[in-house]
Amino acid sequence: MNKQESGLKISNLKVKTAGKEILKGVSLKINPGEIHALMGRNGSGKSTLSYTIMGHPKYEISEGQIEFNGRNINDVSPDERAKMGLALSFQYPVAIPGVTVLNFLKTTLKAVLDREIPIKELKAMLKESMAKLEIKDEFLSRYVNDGFSGGEKKKLEILHLTLLKPKLAILDETDSGLDIDALKVVASGISALNEAGSAVLLITHYQRILNYVSPQFVHIFENGQITQTGTKELALQLEEFGYEHFAHNATKEVNYVS
Amino acid sequence: MSAELKPLDNLSQMGLDYKYGFSDVEDYIFKSGRGLTPEIVSKISAMKNEPQWMLDFRLKALEMFYKKPMPNWGNTKLLNEIDFANIFYYIKPSQKQGTNWDDVPEGIKNTFDRLGIPEAERKFLAGVTAQYESEVVYHSIREDLEKLGVVFLDMDSGLRLYEDIVKKYFATVIPANDNKFASLNSAVWSGGSFVYVPKGVKVDIPLQAYFRINAENMGQFERTLIIADEGSFVHYIEGCTAPVYSTDSLHSAVVELIALPNSHIRYTTIQNWSKNVYNLVTKRAYAYENAKVEWVDGNLGSKLTMKYPAIYLMGENARGEVLSIAFAGEDQHQDAGAKMVHVASNTSSLVVSKSISKNGGRTSYRGLVKIHEDAKNVKSSVKCDALLLDDMSRSDTYPTMEVEETDVTVEHEATVSKVGEEQLFYLMSRGLTADEATSMIVNGFFEPFTKELPLEYAVELNRLIKLEMEGSVG
Ligand SMILES: Nc1ncnc2c1ncn2[C@@H]1O[C@H](COP(=O)(O)OP(=O)(O)OP(=O)(O)O)[C@@H](O)[C@H]1O
Ligand SMILES: [Mg+2]
């Protein structure tokens, strides 16, 4: 495969849901192994972007395209995308009552790898990351996200992604709702994921996660578009001046680019 | 005996897709003619060398069957399509009862193989009776059970060998005139199990019986009677599966349980009749003082199932539980539920019913909680959850409460939900296809039931659900 074509390439993506345009021309390129942070106000469309990259049927692409490893995936089903190496850590992970975490991990890993993993092997694979994420063994026999605390849900998301080893991990506010200790633990999980080879799109509201995870790029998202792209510095400025400041500068930036 | 298996090659033409759709070459010793007359009933009784009182009972029941109207509730349209004149009421596949596995005819063994009866069956072999057609062909009982005095026989042998016990309890819980199908069963019953557990004996392995229908238009009328004497425990399991035929088949069993003081009976059923079968079953238990009865009931197949396991809480501190699941696919109606009758004080009951409808299938929960006057401090809780897999499918709830006492706690909770798009997307985004994701959600939904099953049954049930889910989501 042509090296230039690997990774995620989103071009002028416009997306509608419930008759309303949410994404209004997003362009973004994420190369293998890179970490990108995406920051933006509530309701600006960050989750919509992550759902659309993952193929949620509720979000309709009206223009533009999503390419992954050189393939247009606009019409590819979510499970195929997972098998191609995309994974999303949900902002609001969904409960599946009656299905144990272990069964969930085992079945999905089998689907993605196309190979049955014996329980013993699976547990060995999980051991290290469970220790790192401070997840107890009993957790595996609980029902997926059923009655989980906010922090437990986020930990399960990272555990699962670590197991699936995606080429690109989209983390939608994985750092929200965590206490200080849990934040550190989850952040180191994210770093480990990246070190193991996953590119990361880190959607966050908080500059502080960037103390643990170092993105090469920081994007500001506003009203369905990326309005500014910079380095870690940008996140610090954002923390200091707020979105309002960047909303004004955004027009400039966009004009400059075009 | 011929052991040849004859696959049905017109399955796809019939639009039927049933994994157990094969059929042994019929090799029956006696097959009654179609239709039902006093002559046939007498002949059945004579073939079995029954005592006069049983023949009299059958003939009286036949009169009741003729007179009783069809139920005017439930799926009356389907009920009225039953053509009683076009059914075989008795088939005897082989004369001799197998006493050990080697004696079991090869063709029947093949059938069990094809049914994928789990290895566990071999493990439990000593405690298994397998019913094939209207007669039990294989029966064996583990030696230590026998030493404990536990009786585990087919009903015909039970009547022959333990006539006194049978006479004392038979039809005392479900009289012949209870309903039209109980009358029918009482007239023509054949096979089923007879279990007696003596005082204080706890049977630590489940007693298992496998049932199967194997002839076109053949009726199955098992009669099961289980008596748990004081302080005893028994778990009885029946699992059913049937081959595909193009014309309708009637299955109408009667199951009576008697839990004497301080005893505990658990009765587990997994039935997966082929989708042309009428499954109209009367199941009822009496639980005396401090006794516990549990019906664990899984209904997956059939065209129409009408089944409402009942528990009469006759003595103080008796407890009843019904845990059931139902799955209805295209052209299927599962009309199931539970009846709890609190006759005595300090009794409690729990009903958990879970149903799934798919491809226009229909499930109904029909339940009764009745609390007699003077039954004080009674607790009853009913919870039914229905899951719809698409917009074509249907689920209804018909709960009835008859409470004649004020000192009671009665809860009823019913939910109907659809498989959530968010759940599907979550699972698919982790690599599961739409079908795989749906069966995972469904298995999870049934989990409170599945976890009560022995492992082999739980595995088989999950496998069946997976098969049922294939192609369910566009
Ligand atoms: N399924 C939907 N139906 C209707 N509106 C939707 C739907 N999904 C998203 N929206 C709308 O699109 C906009 C963007 O929502 P989105 O969840 O993508 O924002 P976000 O940037 O992730 O916000 P937050 O930071 O609060 O998570 C919001 O106005 C939201 O109400
Ligand atoms: Mg969001």
Tab-separated table of N, CA and C in Angstrom, chain B residues 202 228-233 258-265 286-294 311-320 343-348:
chain	number	residue	atom	x	y	z
B	202	LYS	N	-32.622	-36.191	48.824
B	202	LYS	CA	-32.291	-35.087	47.921
B	202	LYS	C	-31.573	-35.669	46.713
B	228	ALA	N	-42.880	-35.328	45.290
B	228	ALA	CA	-41.732	-35.156	46.184
B	228	ALA	C	-42.251	-35.296	47.605
B	229	ASP	N	-41.833	-36.359	48.244
B	229	ASP	CA	-42.316	-36.601	49.610
B	229	ASP	C	-41.640	-35.620	50.579
B	230	GLU	N	-42.072	-35.617	51.779
B	230	GLU	CA	-41.647	-34.592	52.746
B	230	GLU	C	-40.127	-34.442	52.812
B	231	GLY	N	-39.701	-33.194	52.753
B	231	GLY	CA	-38.287	-32.890	52.929
B	231	GLY	C	-37.373	-33.316	51.797
B	232	SER	N	-37.935	-33.694	50.658
B	232	SER	CA	-37.082	-34.165	49.567
B	232	SER	C	-36.817	-33.061	48.553
B	233	PHE	N	-35.879	-33.354	47.639
B	233	PHE	CA	-35.590	-32.411	46.561
B	233	PHE	C	-35.380	-33.168	45.258
B	258	ILE	N	-46.515	-32.679	42.808
B	258	ILE	CA	-46.997	-32.624	44.182
B	258	ILE	C	-45.797	-32.467	45.104
B	259	ALA	N	-45.710	-31.306	45.713
B	259	ALA	CA	-44.592	-31.037	46.619
B	259	ALA	C	-45.129	-31.098	48.041
B	260	LEU	N	-44.855	-32.185	48.703
B	260	LEU	CA	-45.339	-32.375	50.068
B	260	LEU	C	-44.535	-31.482	51.021
B	261	PRO	N	-44.974	-31.346	52.271
B	261	PRO	CA	-44.343	-30.368	53.160
B	261	PRO	C	-42.810	-30.435	53.158
B	262	ASN	N	-42.201	-29.248	53.128
B	262	ASN	CA	-40.745	-29.092	53.202
B	262	ASN	C	-39.983	-29.640	52.007
B	263	SER	N	-40.668	-29.974	50.951
B	263	SER	CA	-39.942	-30.499	49.788
B	263	SER	C	-39.701	-29.389	48.780
B	264	HIS	N	-38.935	-29.726	47.760
B	264	HIS	CA	-38.564	-28.738	46.745
B	264	HIS	C	-38.515	-29.437	45.384
B	265	ILE	N	-39.328	-28.951	44.455
B	265	ILE	CA	-39.296	-29.492	43.090
B	265	ILE	C	-38.916	-28.374	42.140
B	286	TYR	N	-48.992	-28.535	43.243
B	286	TYR	CA	-49.455	-28.213	44.579
B	286	TYR	C	-48.235	-28.139	45.486
B	287	ALA	N	-48.109	-27.024	46.159
B	287	ALA	CA	-46.999	-26.888	47.102
B	287	ALA	C	-47.577	-26.806	48.506
B	288	TYR	N	-47.245	-27.790	49.309
B	288	TYR	CA	-47.762	-27.812	50.673
B	288	TYR	C	-46.841	-27.031	51.608
B	289	GLU	N	-47.114	-27.142	52.884
B	289	GLU	CA	-46.432	-26.319	53.873
B	289	GLU	C	-44.916	-26.287	53.681
B	290	ASN	N	-44.408	-25.061	53.597
B	290	ASN	CA	-42.966	-24.866	53.543
B	290	ASN	C	-42.301	-25.531	52.330
B	291	ALA	N	-43.084	-25.879	51.335
B	291	ALA	CA	-42.506	-26.496	50.136
B	291	ALA	C	-42.220	-25.418	49.101
B	292	LYS	N	-41.361	-25.775	48.150
B	292	LYS	CA	-41.039	-24.828	47.092
B	292	LYS	C	-41.150	-25.520	45.737
B	293	VAL	N	-41.804	-24.837	44.806
B	293	VAL	CA	-41.902	-25.376	43.451
B	293	VAL	C	-41.420	-24.307	42.482
B	294	GLU	N	-40.589	-24.743	41.538
B	294	GLU	CA	-40.109	-23.820	40.510
B	294	GLU	C	-40.370	-24.412	39.130
B	311	ILE	N	-48.983	-22.814	40.097
B	311	ILE	CA	-48.600	-23.320	41.409
B	311	ILE	C	-49.684	-22.925	42.411
B	312	TYR	N	-50.231	-23.927	43.057
B	312	TYR	CA	-51.187	-23.685	44.131
B	312	TYR	C	-50.434	-23.777	45.443
B	313	LEU	N	-50.403	-22.659	46.151
B	313	LEU	CA	-49.663	-22.620	47.407
B	313	LEU	C	-50.628	-23.000	48.513
B	314	MET	N	-50.610	-24.292	48.853
B	314	MET	CA	-51.642	-24.880	49.694
B	314	MET	C	-51.338	-24.764	51.180
B	315	GLY	N	-50.032	-24.716	51.514
B	315	GLY	CA	-49.675	-24.706	52.933
B	315	GLY	C	-48.870	-23.478	53.282
B	316	GLU	N	-48.837	-23.143	54.556
B	316	GLU	CA	-48.125	-21.944	54.981
B	316	GLU	C	-46.654	-22.005	54.586
B	317	ASN	N	-46.119	-20.821	54.269
B	317	ASN	CA	-44.718	-20.679	53.895
B	317	ASN	C	-44.336	-21.373	52.592
B	318	ALA	N	-45.315	-21.789	51.846
B	318	ALA	CA	-44.975	-22.381	50.552
B	318	ALA	C	-44.527	-21.267	49.612
B	319	ARG	N	-43.629	-21.637	48.683
B	319	ARG	CA	-43.128	-20.637	47.741
B	319	ARG	C	-43.203	-21.181	46.319
B	320	GLY	N	-43.630	-20.313	45.408
B	320	GLY	CA	-43.713	-20.726	44.005
B	320	GLY	C	-42.970	-19.754	43.113
B	343	VAL	N	-53.411	-20.056	48.491
B	343	VAL	CA	-54.514	-20.577	49.292
B	343	VAL	C	-54.218	-20.343	50.775
B	344	ALA	N	-52.937	-20.438	51.143
B	344	ALA	CA	-52.562	-20.352	52.558
B	344	ALA	C	-51.824	-19.050	52.867
B	345	SER	N	-51.717	-18.760	54.149
B	345	SER	CA	-51.028	-17.549	54.600
B	345	SER	C	-49.515	-17.703	54.499
B	346	ASN	N	-48.850	-16.544	54.523
B	346	ASN	CA	-47.383	-16.502	54.506
B	346	ASN	C	-46.781	-17.199	53.291
B	347	THR	N	-47.513	-17.197	52.214
B	347	THR	CA	-46.977	-17.812	50.996
B	347	THR	C	-46.441	-16.705	50.093
B	348	SER	N	-45.499	-17.078	49.234
B	348	SER	CA	-44.947	-16.069	48.339
B	348	SER	C	-44.765	-16.635	46.937
